[in-house]
PDB file of N, CA, C and O in Angstrom:
ATOM      1  N   MET A  28      61.085 -49.748  46.483  1.00 73.00           N
ATOM      2  CA  MET A  28      60.488 -49.140  47.640  1.00 73.00           C
ATOM      3  C   MET A  28      61.221 -49.570  48.904  1.00 73.00           C
ATOM      4  O   MET A  28      61.372 -48.763  49.820  1.00 73.00           O
ATOM      5  N   GLY A  29      61.630 -50.803  48.933  1.00 84.00           N
ATOM      6  CA  GLY A  29      62.345 -51.289  50.108  1.00 84.00           C
ATOM      7  C   GLY A  29      63.657 -50.568  50.313  1.00 84.00           C
ATOM      8  O   GLY A  29      63.993 -50.172  51.433  1.00 84.00           O
ATOM      9  N   PHE A  30      64.402 -50.380  49.222  1.00 85.00           N
ATOM     10  CA  PHE A  30      65.674 -49.664  49.318  1.00 85.00           C
ATOM     11  C   PHE A  30      65.443 -48.234  49.783  1.00 85.00           C
ATOM     12  O   PHE A  30      66.168 -47.724  50.644  1.00 85.00           O
ATOM     13  N   GLY A  31      64.434 -47.584  49.233  1.00 81.00           N
ATOM     14  CA  GLY A  31      64.135 -46.213  49.633  1.00 81.00           C
ATOM     15  C   GLY A  31      63.747 -46.114  51.097  1.00 81.00           C
ATOM     16  O   GLY A  31      64.137 -45.179  51.797  1.00 81.00           O
ATOM     17  N   SER A  32      62.983 -47.088  51.578  1.00 85.00           N
ATOM     18  CA  SER A  32      62.581 -47.090  52.991  1.00 85.00           C
ATOM     19  C   SER A  32      63.783 -47.260  53.912  1.00 85.00           C
ATOM     20  O   SER A  32      63.898 -46.568  54.934  1.00 85.00           O
ATOM     21  N   ILE A  33      64.678 -48.160  53.548  1.00 91.00           N
ATOM     22  CA  ILE A  33      65.881 -48.373  54.355  1.00 91.00           C
ATOM     23  C   ILE A  33      66.756 -47.116  54.322  1.00 91.00           C
ATOM     24  O   ILE A  33      67.271 -46.670  55.356  1.00 91.00           O
ATOM     25  N   PHE A  34      66.905 -46.523  53.145  1.00 88.00           N
ATOM     26  CA  PHE A  34      67.693 -45.301  53.005  1.00 88.00           C
ATOM     27  C   PHE A  34      67.127 -44.191  53.886  1.00 88.00           C
ATOM     28  O   PHE A  34      67.859 -43.513  54.611  1.00 88.00           O
ATOM     29  N   TYR A  35      65.813 -43.998  53.830  1.00 87.00           N
ATOM     30  CA  TYR A  35      65.192 -42.945  54.637  1.00 87.00           C
ATOM     31  C   TYR A  35      65.323 -43.233  56.125  1.00 87.00           C
ATOM     32  O   TYR A  35      65.532 -42.329  56.926  1.00 87.00           O
ATOM     33  N   TYR A  36      65.192 -44.485  56.521  1.00 92.00           N
ATOM     34  CA  TYR A  36      65.326 -44.846  57.934  1.00 92.00           C
ATOM     35  C   TYR A  36      66.735 -44.530  58.443  1.00 92.00           C
ATOM     36  O   TYR A  36      66.907 -43.936  59.501  1.00 92.00           O
ATOM     37  N   VAL A  37      67.743 -44.928  57.669  1.00 94.00           N
ATOM     38  CA  VAL A  37      69.135 -44.673  58.073  1.00 94.00           C
ATOM     39  C   VAL A  37      69.398 -43.174  58.102  1.00 94.00           C
ATOM     40  O   VAL A  37      70.026 -42.659  59.033  1.00 94.00           O
ATOM     41  N   TRP A  38      68.903 -42.459  57.102  1.00 90.00           N
ATOM     42  CA  TRP A  38      69.106 -41.016  57.043  1.00 90.00           C
ATOM     43  C   TRP A  38      68.449 -40.338  58.239  1.00 90.00           C
ATOM     44  O   TRP A  38      69.044 -39.465  58.871  1.00 90.00           O
ATOM     45  N   GLU A  39      67.219 -40.734  58.580  1.00 91.00           N
ATOM     46  CA  GLU A  39      66.519 -40.137  59.713  1.00 91.00           C
ATOM     47  C   GLU A  39      67.232 -40.458  61.028  1.00 91.00           C
ATOM     48  O   GLU A  39      67.284 -39.640  61.935  1.00 91.00           O
ATOM     49  N   THR A  40      67.811 -41.652  61.129  1.00 94.00           N
ATOM     50  CA  THR A  40      68.518 -42.048  62.339  1.00 94.00           C
ATOM     51  C   THR A  40      69.833 -41.289  62.493  1.00 94.00           C
ATOM     52  O   THR A  40      70.165 -40.833  63.584  1.00 94.00           O
ATOM     53  N   LYS A  41      70.573 -41.147  61.392  1.00 95.00           N
ATOM     54  CA  LYS A  41      71.900 -40.520  61.453  1.00 95.00           C
ATOM     55  C   LYS A  41      71.836 -38.997  61.574  1.00 95.00           C
ATOM     56  O   LYS A  41      72.652 -38.401  62.253  1.00 95.00           O
ATOM     57  N   ASN A  42      70.897 -38.384  60.886  1.00 93.00           N
ATOM     58  CA  ASN A  42      70.854 -36.922  60.862  1.00 93.00           C
ATOM     59  C   ASN A  42      69.397 -36.444  60.823  1.00 93.00           C
ATOM     60  O   ASN A  42      68.886 -36.048  59.772  1.00 93.00           O
ATOM     61  N   PRO A  43      68.704 -36.455  61.970  1.00 92.00           N
ATOM     62  CA  PRO A  43      67.280 -36.112  61.980  1.00 92.00           C
ATOM     63  C   PRO A  43      66.974 -34.679  61.540  1.00 92.00           C
ATOM     64  O   PRO A  43      65.958 -34.431  60.901  1.00 92.00           O
ATOM     65  N   ALA A  44      67.852 -33.732  61.866  1.00 93.00           N
ATOM     66  CA  ALA A  44      67.588 -32.340  61.479  1.00 93.00           C
ATOM     67  C   ALA A  44      67.596 -32.182  59.957  1.00 93.00           C
ATOM     68  O   ALA A  44      66.721 -31.523  59.384  1.00 93.00           O
ATOM     69  N   GLN A  45      68.576 -32.791  59.306  1.00 93.00           N
ATOM     70  CA  GLN A  45      68.656 -32.717  57.853  1.00 93.00           C
ATOM     71  C   GLN A  45      67.485 -33.460  57.213  1.00 93.00           C
ATOM     72  O   GLN A  45      66.918 -33.002  56.225  1.00 93.00           O
ATOM     73  N   PHE A  46      67.111 -34.598  57.790  1.00 91.00           N
ATOM     74  CA  PHE A  46      65.988 -35.361  57.262  1.00 91.00           C
ATOM     75  C   PHE A  46      64.702 -34.546  57.346  1.00 91.00           C
ATOM     76  O   PHE A  46      63.910 -34.533  56.407  1.00 91.00           O
ATOM     77  N   ASP A  47      64.490 -33.859  58.486  1.00 91.00           N
ATOM     78  CA  ASP A  47      63.287 -33.049  58.635  1.00 91.00           C
ATOM     79  C   ASP A  47      63.235 -31.911  57.617  1.00 91.00           C
ATOM     80  O   ASP A  47      62.156 -31.531  57.160  1.00 91.00           O
ATOM     81  N   MET A  48      64.405 -31.403  57.237  1.00 93.00           N
ATOM     82  CA  MET A  48      64.431 -30.285  56.300  1.00 93.00           C
ATOM     83  C   MET A  48      64.294 -30.755  54.840  1.00 93.00           C
ATOM     84  O   MET A  48      63.612 -30.112  54.049  1.00 93.00           O
ATOM     85  N   TYR A  49      64.925 -31.865  54.478  1.00 92.00           N
ATOM     86  CA  TYR A  49      65.000 -32.266  53.075  1.00 92.00           C
ATOM     87  C   TYR A  49      64.236 -33.541  52.726  1.00 92.00           C
ATOM     88  O   TYR A  49      64.064 -33.843  51.548  1.00 92.00           O
ATOM     89  N   GLY A  50      63.792 -34.309  53.691  1.00 89.00           N
ATOM     90  CA  GLY A  50      63.168 -35.606  53.415  1.00 89.00           C
ATOM     91  C   GLY A  50      61.899 -35.518  52.586  1.00 89.00           C
ATOM     92  O   GLY A  50      61.771 -36.163  51.542  1.00 89.00           O
ATOM     93  N   PHE A  51      60.946 -34.709  53.029  1.00 90.00           N
ATOM     94  CA  PHE A  51      59.674 -34.617  52.319  1.00 90.00           C
ATOM     95  C   PHE A  51      59.794 -33.910  50.975  1.00 90.00           C
ATOM     96  O   PHE A  51      59.188 -34.350  49.995  1.00 90.00           O
ATOM     97  N   PRO A  52      60.562 -32.807  50.877  1.00 90.00           N
ATOM     98  CA  PRO A  52      60.737 -32.214  49.540  1.00 90.00           C
ATOM     99  C   PRO A  52      61.407 -33.166  48.547  1.00 90.00           C
ATOM    100  O   PRO A  52      61.056 -33.178  47.370  1.00 90.00           O
ATOM    101  N   LEU A  53      62.350 -33.966  49.013  1.00 89.00           N
ATOM    102  CA  LEU A  53      62.994 -34.928  48.123  1.00 89.00           C
ATOM    103  C   LEU A  53      61.999 -35.967  47.636  1.00 89.00           C
ATOM    104  O   LEU A  53      61.935 -36.279  46.443  1.00 89.00           O
ATOM    105  N   ALA A  54      61.191 -36.496  48.545  1.00 86.00           N
ATOM    106  CA  ALA A  54      60.187 -37.484  48.157  1.00 86.00           C
ATOM    107  C   ALA A  54      59.174 -36.890  47.185  1.00 86.00           C
ATOM    108  O   ALA A  54      58.796 -37.526  46.192  1.00 86.00           O
ATOM    109  N   ALA A  55      58.748 -35.658  47.437  1.00 90.00           N
ATOM    110  CA  ALA A  55      57.796 -35.000  46.540  1.00 90.00           C
ATOM    111  C   ALA A  55      58.405 -34.778  45.158  1.00 90.00           C
ATOM    112  O   ALA A  55      57.732 -34.956  44.134  1.00 90.00           O
ATOM    113  N   GLY A  56      59.668 -34.405  45.123  1.00 89.00           N
ATOM    114  CA  GLY A  56      60.334 -34.203  43.844  1.00 89.00           C
ATOM    115  C   GLY A  56      60.474 -35.495  43.053  1.00 89.00           C
ATOM    116  O   GLY A  56      60.304 -35.512  41.834  1.00 89.00           O
ATOM    117  N   LEU A  57      60.771 -36.584  43.744  1.00 85.00           N
ATOM    118  CA  LEU A  57      60.874 -37.871  43.054  1.00 85.00           C
ATOM    119  C   LEU A  57      59.529 -38.297  42.483  1.00 85.00           C
ATOM    120  O   LEU A  57      59.453 -38.808  41.353  1.00 85.00           O
ATOM    121  N   LEU A  58      58.461 -38.096  43.238  1.00 86.00           N
ATOM    122  CA  LEU A  58      57.127 -38.442  42.738  1.00 86.00           C
ATOM    123  C   LEU A  58      56.737 -37.573  41.548  1.00 86.00           C
ATOM    124  O   LEU A  58      56.190 -38.059  40.560  1.00 86.00           O
ATOM    125  N   ALA A  59      57.021 -36.275  41.628  1.00 90.00           N
ATOM    126  CA  ALA A  59      56.699 -35.381  40.524  1.00 90.00           C
ATOM    127  C   ALA A  59      57.504 -35.737  39.277  1.00 90.00           C
ATOM    128  O   ALA A  59      56.980 -35.713  38.164  1.00 90.00           O
ATOM    129  N   GLY A  60      58.762 -36.094  39.467  1.00 86.00           N
ATOM    130  CA  GLY A  60      59.592 -36.483  38.327  1.00 86.00           C
ATOM    131  C   GLY A  60      59.082 -37.726  37.641  1.00 86.00           C
ATOM    132  O   GLY A  60      59.077 -37.825  36.411  1.00 86.00           O
ATOM    133  N   GLU A  61      58.605 -38.689  38.425  1.00 85.00           N
ATOM    134  CA  GLU A  61      58.054 -39.901  37.823  1.00 85.00           C
ATOM    135  C   GLU A  61      56.769 -39.588  37.065  1.00 85.00           C
ATOM    136  O   GLU A  61      56.511 -40.139  36.001  1.00 85.00           O
ATOM    137  N   GLY A  62      55.973 -38.681  37.614  1.00 87.00           N
ATOM    138  CA  GLY A  62      54.747 -38.271  36.922  1.00 87.00           C
ATOM    139  C   GLY A  62      55.045 -37.591  35.597  1.00 87.00           C
ATOM    140  O   GLY A  62      54.389 -37.849  34.586  1.00 87.00           O
ATOM    141  N   LEU A  63      56.055 -36.717  35.596  1.00 88.00           N
ATOM    142  CA  LEU A  63      56.437 -36.051  34.348  1.00 88.00           C
ATOM    143  C   LEU A  63      56.990 -37.050  33.333  1.00 88.00           C
ATOM    144  O   LEU A  63      56.760 -36.918  32.135  1.00 88.00           O
ATOM    145  N   GLY A  64      57.711 -38.058  33.824  1.00 85.00           N
ATOM    146  CA  GLY A  64      58.201 -39.104  32.929  1.00 85.00           C
ATOM    147  C   GLY A  64      57.057 -39.855  32.269  1.00 85.00           C
ATOM    148  O   GLY A  64      57.125 -40.211  31.082  1.00 85.00           O
ATOM    149  N   GLY A  65      55.991 -40.092  33.011  1.00 84.00           N
ATOM    150  CA  GLY A  65      54.811 -40.751  32.439  1.00 84.00           C
ATOM    151  C   GLY A  65      54.150 -39.903  31.372  1.00 84.00           C
ATOM    152  O   GLY A  65      53.681 -40.418  30.349  1.00 84.00           O
ATOM    153  N   VAL A  66      54.110 -38.590  31.592  1.00 86.00           N
ATOM    154  CA  VAL A  66      53.532 -37.688  30.591  1.00 86.00           C
ATOM    155  C   VAL A  66      54.375 -37.707  29.320  1.00 86.00           C
ATOM    156  O   VAL A  66      53.843 -37.779  28.208  1.00 86.00           O
ATOM    157  N   VAL A  67      55.689 -37.665  29.467  1.00 85.00           N
ATOM    158  CA  VAL A  67      56.574 -37.706  28.302  1.00 85.00           C
ATOM    159  C   VAL A  67      56.409 -39.022  27.546  1.00 85.00           C
ATOM    160  O   VAL A  67      56.325 -39.040  26.311  1.00 85.00           O
ATOM    161  N   GLN A  68      56.315 -40.125  28.271  1.00 80.00           N
ATOM    162  CA  GLN A  68      56.130 -41.419  27.611  1.00 80.00           C
ATOM    163  C   GLN A  68      54.798 -41.469  26.868  1.00 80.00           C
ATOM    164  O   GLN A  68      54.715 -41.991  25.759  1.00 80.00           O
ATOM    165  N   ALA A  69      53.749 -40.915  27.461  1.00 81.00           N
ATOM    166  CA  ALA A  69      52.452 -40.879  26.783  1.00 81.00           C
ATOM    167  C   ALA A  69      52.524 -40.040  25.513  1.00 81.00           C
ATOM    168  O   ALA A  69      51.967 -40.428  24.472  1.00 81.00           O
ATOM    169  N   LEU A  70      53.207 -38.897  25.571  1.00 83.00           N
ATOM    170  CA  LEU A  70      53.350 -38.062  24.380  1.00 83.00           C
ATOM    171  C   LEU A  70      54.135 -38.770  23.282  1.00 83.00           C
ATOM    172  O   LEU A  70      53.794 -38.681  22.105  1.00 83.00           O
ATOM    173  N   LEU A  71      55.183 -39.492  23.663  1.00 78.00           N
ATOM    174  CA  LEU A  71      55.957 -40.242  22.670  1.00 78.00           C
ATOM    175  C   LEU A  71      55.115 -41.350  22.046  1.00 78.00           C
ATOM    176  O   LEU A  71      55.216 -41.617  20.847  1.00 78.00           O
ATOM    177  N   THR A  72      54.285 -41.989  22.833  1.00 73.00           N
ATOM    178  CA  THR A  72      53.419 -43.042  22.303  1.00 73.00           C
ATOM    179  C   THR A  72      52.415 -42.470  21.324  1.00 73.00           C
ATOM    180  O   THR A  72      52.195 -43.028  20.249  1.00 73.00           O
ATOM    181  N   VAL A  73      51.809 -41.343  21.661  1.00 78.00           N
ATOM    182  CA  VAL A  73      50.837 -40.707  20.770  1.00 78.00           C
ATOM    183  C   VAL A  73      51.518 -40.244  19.483  1.00 78.00           C
ATOM    184  O   VAL A  73      50.939 -40.346  18.398  1.00 78.00           O
ATOM    185  N   ALA A  74      52.762 -39.778  19.598  1.00 78.00           N
ATOM    186  CA  ALA A  74      53.494 -39.306  18.423  1.00 78.00           C
ATOM    187  C   ALA A  74      53.998 -40.458  17.551  1.00 78.00           C
ATOM    188  O   ALA A  74      54.477 -40.235  16.449  1.00 78.00           O
ATOM    189  N   GLY A  75      53.895 -41.692  18.038  1.00 72.00           N
ATOM    190  CA  GLY A  75      54.332 -42.842  17.255  1.00 72.00           C
ATOM    191  C   GLY A  75      55.829 -43.038  17.249  1.00 72.00           C
ATOM    192  O   GLY A  75      56.381 -43.615  16.318  1.00 72.00           O
ATOM    193  N   VAL A  76      56.506 -42.567  18.272  1.00 73.00           N
ATOM    194  CA  VAL A  76      57.954 -42.694  18.353  1.00 73.00           C
ATOM    195  C   VAL A  76      58.296 -44.089  18.863  1.00 73.00           C
ATOM    196  O   VAL A  76      57.742 -44.565  19.837  1.00 73.00           O
ATOM    197  N   GLY A  77      59.233 -44.729  18.205  1.00 60.00           N
ATOM    198  CA  GLY A  77      59.686 -46.044  18.627  1.00 60.00           C
ATOM    199  C   GLY A  77      60.976 -46.386  17.911  1.00 60.00           C
ATOM    200  O   GLY A  77      61.379 -45.710  16.967  1.00 60.00           O
ATOM    201  N   GLY A  78      61.625 -47.433  18.337  1.00 54.00           N
ATOM    202  CA  GLY A  78      62.878 -47.825  17.717  1.00 54.00           C
ATOM    203  C   GLY A  78      62.763 -49.136  16.972  1.00 54.00           C
ATOM    204  O   GLY A  78      61.866 -49.940  17.222  1.00 54.00           O
ATOM    205  N   ASP A  79      63.641 -49.358  16.029  1.00 54.00           N
ATOM    206  CA  ASP A  79      63.724 -50.607  15.270  1.00 54.00           C
ATOM    207  C   ASP A  79      62.413 -50.965  14.579  1.00 54.00           C
ATOM    208  O   ASP A  79      61.938 -52.096  14.624  1.00 54.00           O
ATOM    209  N   GLY A  80      61.789 -50.002  13.943  1.00 55.00           N
ATOM    210  CA  GLY A  80      60.578 -50.275  13.185  1.00 55.00           C
ATOM    211  C   GLY A  80      59.308 -50.345  14.015  1.00 55.00           C
ATOM    212  O   GLY A  80      58.249 -50.651  13.490  1.00 55.00           O
ATOM    213  N   ILE A  81      59.392 -50.073  15.279  1.00 55.00           N
ATOM    214  CA  ILE A  81      58.206 -50.083  16.120  1.00 55.00           C
ATOM    215  C   ILE A  81      57.457 -48.782  15.871  1.00 55.00           C
ATOM    216  O   ILE A  81      58.030 -47.703  15.944  1.00 55.00           O
ATOM    217  N   THR A  82      56.195 -48.883  15.553  1.00 56.00           N
ATOM    218  CA  THR A  82      55.451 -47.674  15.221  1.00 56.00           C
ATOM    219  C   THR A  82      54.744 -47.062  16.406  1.00 56.00           C
ATOM    220  O   THR A  82      54.334 -45.921  16.355  1.00 56.00           O
ATOM    221  N   ARG A  83      54.569 -47.816  17.496  1.00 58.00           N
ATOM    222  CA  ARG A  83      53.892 -47.261  18.657  1.00 58.00           C
ATOM    223  C   ARG A  83      54.641 -47.672  19.902  1.00 58.00           C
ATOM    224  O   ARG A  83      54.982 -48.832  20.077  1.00 58.00           O
ATOM    225  N   GLY A  84      54.877 -46.707  20.781  1.00 58.00           N
ATOM    226  CA  GLY A  84      55.525 -46.995  22.052  1.00 58.00           C
ATOM    227  C   GLY A  84      57.032 -47.134  21.918  1.00 58.00           C
ATOM    228  O   GLY A  84      57.610 -46.915  20.861  1.00 58.00           O
ATOM    229  N   THR A  85      57.654 -47.511  23.017  1.00 61.00           N
ATOM    230  CA  THR A  85      59.092 -47.719  23.026  1.00 61.00           C
ATOM    231  C   THR A  85      59.382 -49.052  23.696  1.00 61.00           C
ATOM    232  O   THR A  85      58.522 -49.648  24.335  1.00 61.00           O
ATOM    233  N   SER A  86      60.602 -49.515  23.564  1.00 62.00           N
ATOM    234  CA  SER A  86      60.997 -50.770  24.200  1.00 62.00           C
ATOM    235  C   SER A  86      61.672 -50.548  25.541  1.00 62.00           C
ATOM    236  O   SER A  86      62.173 -51.483  26.135  1.00 62.00           O
ATOM    237  N   VAL A  87      61.660 -49.306  26.033  1.00 66.00           N
ATOM    238  CA  VAL A  87      62.284 -48.995  27.308  1.00 66.00           C
ATOM    239  C   VAL A  87      61.515 -49.723  28.408  1.00 66.00           C
ATOM    240  O   VAL A  87      60.303 -49.626  28.495  1.00 66.00           O
ATOM    241  N   GLY A  88      62.204 -50.446  29.233  1.00 65.00           N
ATOM    242  CA  GLY A  88      61.574 -51.173  30.336  1.00 65.00           C
ATOM    243  C   GLY A  88      61.111 -52.560  29.952  1.00 65.00           C
ATOM    244  O   GLY A  88      60.627 -53.307  30.802  1.00 65.00           O
ATOM    245  N   CYS A  89      61.239 -52.938  28.701  1.00 68.00           N
ATOM    246  CA  CYS A  89      60.847 -54.283  28.275  1.00 68.00           C
ATOM    247  C   CYS A  89      62.044 -55.211  28.353  1.00 68.00           C
ATOM    248  O   CYS A  89      63.179 -54.797  28.114  1.00 68.00           O
ATOM    249  N   PRO A  90      61.835 -56.471  28.683  1.00 66.00           N
ATOM    250  CA  PRO A  90      62.958 -57.406  28.769  1.00 66.00           C
ATOM    251  C   PRO A  90      63.657 -57.547  27.417  1.00 66.00           C
ATOM    252  O   PRO A  90      63.012 -57.750  26.403  1.00 66.00           O
ATOM    253  N   GLY A  91      64.971 -57.420  27.429  1.00 67.00           N
ATOM    254  CA  GLY A  91      65.756 -57.583  26.210  1.00 67.00           C
ATOM    255  C   GLY A  91      65.517 -56.494  25.194  1.00 67.00           C
ATOM    256  O   GLY A  91      65.860 -56.651  24.021  1.00 67.00           O
ATOM    257  N   PHE A  92      64.917 -55.392  25.607  1.00 62.00           N
ATOM    258  CA  PHE A  92      64.607 -54.277  24.710  1.00 62.00           C
ATOM    259  C   PHE A  92      63.807 -54.704  23.495  1.00 62.00           C
ATOM    260  O   PHE A  92      63.972 -54.192  22.402  1.00 62.00           O
ATOM    261  N   GLU A  93      62.927 -55.672  23.678  1.00 66.00           N
ATOM    262  CA  GLU A  93      61.975 -56.062  22.641  1.00 66.00           C
ATOM    263  C   GLU A  93      60.632 -55.465  23.015  1.00 66.00           C
ATOM    264  O   GLU A  93      60.223 -55.508  24.158  1.00 66.00           O
ATOM    265  N   PHE A  94      59.933 -54.927  22.032  1.00 60.00           N
ATOM    266  CA  PHE A  94      58.667 -54.257  22.296  1.00 60.00           C
ATOM    267  C   PHE A  94      57.682 -55.239  22.944  1.00 60.00           C
ATOM    268  O   PHE A  94      57.460 -56.343  22.433  1.00 60.00           O
ATOM    269  N   CYS A  95      57.122 -54.859  24.070  1.00 64.00           N
ATOM    270  CA  CYS A  95      56.243 -55.759  24.803  1.00 64.00           C
ATOM    271  C   CYS A  95      54.834 -55.176  24.955  1.00 64.00           C
ATOM    272  O   CYS A  95      54.119 -55.513  25.869  1.00 64.00           O
ATOM    273  N   GLY A  96      54.445 -54.296  24.076  1.00 59.00           N
ATOM    274  CA  GLY A  96      53.144 -53.639  24.214  1.00 59.00           C
ATOM    275  C   GLY A  96      52.138 -54.078  23.219  1.00 59.00           C
ATOM    276  O   GLY A  96      52.227 -54.788  22.323  1.00 59.00           O
TER     277      GLY A  96
END
């Protein structure tokens, strides 16, 4: 979030017209994409998809790619 805030601040400072046109749609698209990713992950969990003998969930986002659920 910090990186995104700094990026948006610099973008708004350097090119306010472009920021006004594309800033909010970009943020909305990123939020929608994360929401869709959550839906896909939930579907994979329900389907029992996993790697290395894991029967539920995935190891994506877990330290060392070991199942942490």
